[in-house]
CSV table of N, CA and C in Angstrom, one decimal:
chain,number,residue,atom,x,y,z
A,1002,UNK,N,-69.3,46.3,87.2
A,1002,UNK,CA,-68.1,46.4,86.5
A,1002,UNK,C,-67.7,45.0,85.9
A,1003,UNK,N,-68.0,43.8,86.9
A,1003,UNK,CA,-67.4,42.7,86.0
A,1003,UNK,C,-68.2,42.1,84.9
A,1004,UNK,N,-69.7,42.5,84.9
A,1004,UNK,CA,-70.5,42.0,83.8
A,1004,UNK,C,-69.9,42.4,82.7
A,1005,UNK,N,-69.5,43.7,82.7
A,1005,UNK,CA,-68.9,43.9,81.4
A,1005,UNK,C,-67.7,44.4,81.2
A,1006,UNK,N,-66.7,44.3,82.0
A,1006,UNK,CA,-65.3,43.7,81.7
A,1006,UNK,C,-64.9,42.8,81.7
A,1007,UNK,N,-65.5,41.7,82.8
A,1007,UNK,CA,-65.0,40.0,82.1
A,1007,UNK,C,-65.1,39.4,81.7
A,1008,UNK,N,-66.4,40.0,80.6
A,1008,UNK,CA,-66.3,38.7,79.3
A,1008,UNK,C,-65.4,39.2,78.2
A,1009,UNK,N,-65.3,41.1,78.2
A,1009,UNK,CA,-64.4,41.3,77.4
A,1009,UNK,C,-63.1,40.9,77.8
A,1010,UNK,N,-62.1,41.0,79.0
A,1010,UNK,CA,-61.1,39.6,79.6
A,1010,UNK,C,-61.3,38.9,79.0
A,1011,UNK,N,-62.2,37.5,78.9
A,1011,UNK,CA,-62.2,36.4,78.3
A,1011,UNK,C,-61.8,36.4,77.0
A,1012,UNK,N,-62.9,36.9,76.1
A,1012,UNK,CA,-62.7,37.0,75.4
A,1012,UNK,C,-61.4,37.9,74.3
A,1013,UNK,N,-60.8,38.1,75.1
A,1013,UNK,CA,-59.2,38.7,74.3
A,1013,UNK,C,-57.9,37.5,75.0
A,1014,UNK,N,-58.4,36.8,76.2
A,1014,UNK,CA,-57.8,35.4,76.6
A,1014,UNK,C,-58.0,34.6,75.1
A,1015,UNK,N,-59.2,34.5,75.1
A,1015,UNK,CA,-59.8,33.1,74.1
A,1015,UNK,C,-58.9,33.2,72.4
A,1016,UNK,N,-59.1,34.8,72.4
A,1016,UNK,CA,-58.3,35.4,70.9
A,1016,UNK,C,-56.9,35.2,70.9
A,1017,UNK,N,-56.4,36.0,72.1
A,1017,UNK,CA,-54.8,36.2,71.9
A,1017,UNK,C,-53.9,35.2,72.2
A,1018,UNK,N,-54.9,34.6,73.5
A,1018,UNK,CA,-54.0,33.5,74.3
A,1018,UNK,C,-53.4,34.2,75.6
A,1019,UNK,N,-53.5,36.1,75.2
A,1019,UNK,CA,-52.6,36.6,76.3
A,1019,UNK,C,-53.6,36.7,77.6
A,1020,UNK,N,-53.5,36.8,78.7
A,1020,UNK,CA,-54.3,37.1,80.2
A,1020,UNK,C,-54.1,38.7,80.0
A,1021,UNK,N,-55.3,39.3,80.1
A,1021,UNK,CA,-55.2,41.1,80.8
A,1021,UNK,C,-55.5,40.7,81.7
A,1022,UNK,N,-55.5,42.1,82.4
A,1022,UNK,CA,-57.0,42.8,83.4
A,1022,UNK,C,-57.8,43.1,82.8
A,1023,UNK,N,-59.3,43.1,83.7
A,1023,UNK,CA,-60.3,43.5,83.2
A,1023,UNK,C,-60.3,44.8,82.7
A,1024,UNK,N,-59.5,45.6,83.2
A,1024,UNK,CA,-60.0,47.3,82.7
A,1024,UNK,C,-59.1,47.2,81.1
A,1025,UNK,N,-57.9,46.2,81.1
A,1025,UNK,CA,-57.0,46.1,79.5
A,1025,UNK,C,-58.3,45.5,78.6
A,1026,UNK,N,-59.0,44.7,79.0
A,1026,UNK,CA,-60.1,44.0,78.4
A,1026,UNK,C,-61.2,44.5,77.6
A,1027,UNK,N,-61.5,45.9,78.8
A,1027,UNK,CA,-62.3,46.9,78.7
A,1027,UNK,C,-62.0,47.7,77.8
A,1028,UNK,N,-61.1,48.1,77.8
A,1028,UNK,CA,-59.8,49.1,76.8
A,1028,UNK,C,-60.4,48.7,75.6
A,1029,UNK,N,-59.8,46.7,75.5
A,1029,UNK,CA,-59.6,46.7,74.0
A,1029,UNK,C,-60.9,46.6,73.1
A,1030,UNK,N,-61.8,46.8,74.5
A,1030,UNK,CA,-63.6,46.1,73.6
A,1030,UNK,C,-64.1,47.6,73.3
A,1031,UNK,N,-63.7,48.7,73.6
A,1031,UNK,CA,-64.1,49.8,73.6
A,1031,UNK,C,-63.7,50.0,72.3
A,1032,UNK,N,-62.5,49.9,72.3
A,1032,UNK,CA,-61.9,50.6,70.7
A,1032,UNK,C,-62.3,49.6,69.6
A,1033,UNK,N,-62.6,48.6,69.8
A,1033,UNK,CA,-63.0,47.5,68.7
A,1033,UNK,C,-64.3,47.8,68.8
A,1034,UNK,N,-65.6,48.2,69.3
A,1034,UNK,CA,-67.0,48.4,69.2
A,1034,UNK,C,-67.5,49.7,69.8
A,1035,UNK,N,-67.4,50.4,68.6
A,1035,UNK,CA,-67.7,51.8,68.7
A,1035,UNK,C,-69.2,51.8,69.4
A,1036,UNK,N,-70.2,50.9,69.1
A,1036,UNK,CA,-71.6,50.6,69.7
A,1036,UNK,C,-71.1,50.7,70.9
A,1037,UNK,N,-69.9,50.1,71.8
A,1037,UNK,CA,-70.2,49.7,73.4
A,1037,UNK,C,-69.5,50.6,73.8
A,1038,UNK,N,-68.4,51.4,73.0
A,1038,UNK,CA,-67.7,52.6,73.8
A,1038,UNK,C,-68.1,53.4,75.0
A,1039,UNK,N,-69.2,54.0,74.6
A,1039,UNK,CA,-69.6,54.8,75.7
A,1039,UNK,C,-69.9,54.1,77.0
A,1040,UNK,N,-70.7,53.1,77.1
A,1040,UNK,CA,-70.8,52.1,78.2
A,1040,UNK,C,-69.6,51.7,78.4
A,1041,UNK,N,-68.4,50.9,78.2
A,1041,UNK,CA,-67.2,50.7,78.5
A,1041,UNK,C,-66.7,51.9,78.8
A,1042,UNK,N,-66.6,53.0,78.5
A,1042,UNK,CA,-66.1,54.1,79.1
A,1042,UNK,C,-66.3,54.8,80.5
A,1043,UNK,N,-68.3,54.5,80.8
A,1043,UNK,CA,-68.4,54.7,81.9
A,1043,UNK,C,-68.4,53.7,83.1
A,1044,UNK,N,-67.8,52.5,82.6
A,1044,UNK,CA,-67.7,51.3,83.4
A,1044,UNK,C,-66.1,51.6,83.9
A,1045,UNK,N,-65.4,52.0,82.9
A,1045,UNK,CA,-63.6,52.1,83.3
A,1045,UNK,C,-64.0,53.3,84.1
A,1046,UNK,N,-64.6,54.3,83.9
A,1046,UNK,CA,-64.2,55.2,84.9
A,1046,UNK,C,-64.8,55.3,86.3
A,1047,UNK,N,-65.3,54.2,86.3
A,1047,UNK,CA,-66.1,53.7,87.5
A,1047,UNK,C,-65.0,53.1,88.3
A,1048,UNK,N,-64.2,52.2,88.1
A,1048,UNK,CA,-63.9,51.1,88.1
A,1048,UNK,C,-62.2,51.9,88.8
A,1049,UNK,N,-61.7,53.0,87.9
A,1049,UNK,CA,-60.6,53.9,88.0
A,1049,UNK,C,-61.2,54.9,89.2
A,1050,UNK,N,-62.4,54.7,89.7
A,1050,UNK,CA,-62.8,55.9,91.1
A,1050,UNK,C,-63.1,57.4,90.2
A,1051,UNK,N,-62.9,57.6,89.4
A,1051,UNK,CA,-63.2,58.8,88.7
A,1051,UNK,C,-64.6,59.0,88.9
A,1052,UNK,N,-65.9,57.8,88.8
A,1052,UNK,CA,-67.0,58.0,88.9
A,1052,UNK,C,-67.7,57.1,89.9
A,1053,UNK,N,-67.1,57.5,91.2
A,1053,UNK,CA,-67.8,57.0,92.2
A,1053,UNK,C,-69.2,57.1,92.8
A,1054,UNK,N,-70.0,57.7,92.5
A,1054,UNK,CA,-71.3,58.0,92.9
A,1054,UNK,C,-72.1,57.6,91.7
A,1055,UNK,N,-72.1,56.9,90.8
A,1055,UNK,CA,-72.5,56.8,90.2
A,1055,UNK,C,-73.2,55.5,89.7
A,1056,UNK,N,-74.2,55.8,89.7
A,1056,UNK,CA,-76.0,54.7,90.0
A,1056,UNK,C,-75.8,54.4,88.7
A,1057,UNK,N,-75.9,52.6,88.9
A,1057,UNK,CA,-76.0,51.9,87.1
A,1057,UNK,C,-77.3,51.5,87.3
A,1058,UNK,N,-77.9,52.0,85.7
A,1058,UNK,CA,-79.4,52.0,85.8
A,1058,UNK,C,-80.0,50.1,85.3
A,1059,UNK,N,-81.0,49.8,85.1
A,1059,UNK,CA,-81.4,48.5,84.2
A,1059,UNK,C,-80.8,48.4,82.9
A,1060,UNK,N,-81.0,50.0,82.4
A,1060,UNK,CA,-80.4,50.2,81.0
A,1060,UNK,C,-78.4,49.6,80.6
A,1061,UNK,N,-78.1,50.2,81.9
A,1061,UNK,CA,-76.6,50.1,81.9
A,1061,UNK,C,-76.2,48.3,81.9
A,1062,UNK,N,-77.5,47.8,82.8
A,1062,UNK,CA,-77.0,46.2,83.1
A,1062,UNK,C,-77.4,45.2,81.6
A,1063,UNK,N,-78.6,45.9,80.7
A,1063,UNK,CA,-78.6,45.9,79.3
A,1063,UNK,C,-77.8,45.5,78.7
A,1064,UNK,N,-77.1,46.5,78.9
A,1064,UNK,CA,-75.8,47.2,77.9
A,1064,UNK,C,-74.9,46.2,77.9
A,1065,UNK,N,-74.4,45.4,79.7
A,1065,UNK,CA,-73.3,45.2,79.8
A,1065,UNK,C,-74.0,43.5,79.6
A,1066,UNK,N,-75.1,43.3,79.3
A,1066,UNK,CA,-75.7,41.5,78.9
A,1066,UNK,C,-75.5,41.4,77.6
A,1067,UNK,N,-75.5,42.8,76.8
A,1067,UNK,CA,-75.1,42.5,75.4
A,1067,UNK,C,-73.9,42.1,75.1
A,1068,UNK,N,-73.1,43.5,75.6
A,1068,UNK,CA,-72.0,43.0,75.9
A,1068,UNK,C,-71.6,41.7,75.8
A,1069,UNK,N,-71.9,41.2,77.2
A,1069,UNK,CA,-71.5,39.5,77.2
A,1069,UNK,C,-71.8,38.3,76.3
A,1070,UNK,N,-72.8,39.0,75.5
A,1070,UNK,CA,-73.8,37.9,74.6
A,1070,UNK,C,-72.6,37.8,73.5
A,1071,UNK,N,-72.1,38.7,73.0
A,1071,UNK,CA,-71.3,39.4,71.8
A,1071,UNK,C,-70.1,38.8,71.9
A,1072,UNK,N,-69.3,38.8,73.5
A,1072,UNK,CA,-68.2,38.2,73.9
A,1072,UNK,C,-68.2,36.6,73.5
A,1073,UNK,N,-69.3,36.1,74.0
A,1073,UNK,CA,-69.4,34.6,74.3
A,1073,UNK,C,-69.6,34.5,72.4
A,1074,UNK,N,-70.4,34.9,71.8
A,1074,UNK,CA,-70.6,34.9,70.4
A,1074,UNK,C,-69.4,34.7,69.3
A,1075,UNK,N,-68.5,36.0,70.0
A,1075,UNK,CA,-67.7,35.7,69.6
A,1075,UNK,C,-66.1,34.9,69.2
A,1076,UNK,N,-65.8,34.3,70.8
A,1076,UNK,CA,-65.5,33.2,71.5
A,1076,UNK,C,-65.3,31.9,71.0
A,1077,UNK,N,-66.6,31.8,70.8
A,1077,UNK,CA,-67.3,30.9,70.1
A,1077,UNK,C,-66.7,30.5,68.4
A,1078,UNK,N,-66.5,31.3,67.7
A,1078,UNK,CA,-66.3,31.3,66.4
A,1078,UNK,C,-67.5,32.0,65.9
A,1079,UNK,N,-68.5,32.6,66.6
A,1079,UNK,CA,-69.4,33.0,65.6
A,1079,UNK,C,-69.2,34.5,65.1
């Protein structure tokens, strides 16, 4: 969960200036990147106990490196 909610955290720290939580973070990276929604969605509902049994694959830990690449990228000014 925090590979890919806390760089979207950071990264809405780095924009807004404001502090969320990671799952507000999660929120706002979902609705801004329709690409990561679905992975952010099954990360919050992990995260909210809704999807407790639930095995994150290689693919999922992928997902949530891109994720982070994109955060830091963006961060960044790029």
């Amino acid at each position: 969960e925090w590979m890919s909610l806390g760089p979207a955290r950071l990264l809405v720290t780095v924009l807004t200036g404001r502090i969320v939580s990671k799952s507000e973070g999660g929120e706002l990276a979902a609705d801004r990147s329709a690409e990561f929604r679905p992975h952010l969605t099954q990360v919050l509902d992990a995260r909210r106990g809704a999807d407790a049994t639930r095995t994150w694959s290689r693919e999922d830990l992928e997902r949530s490196l891109d994720l982070a690449r994109i955060c830091v990228r963006l961060g960044a000014g790029g």
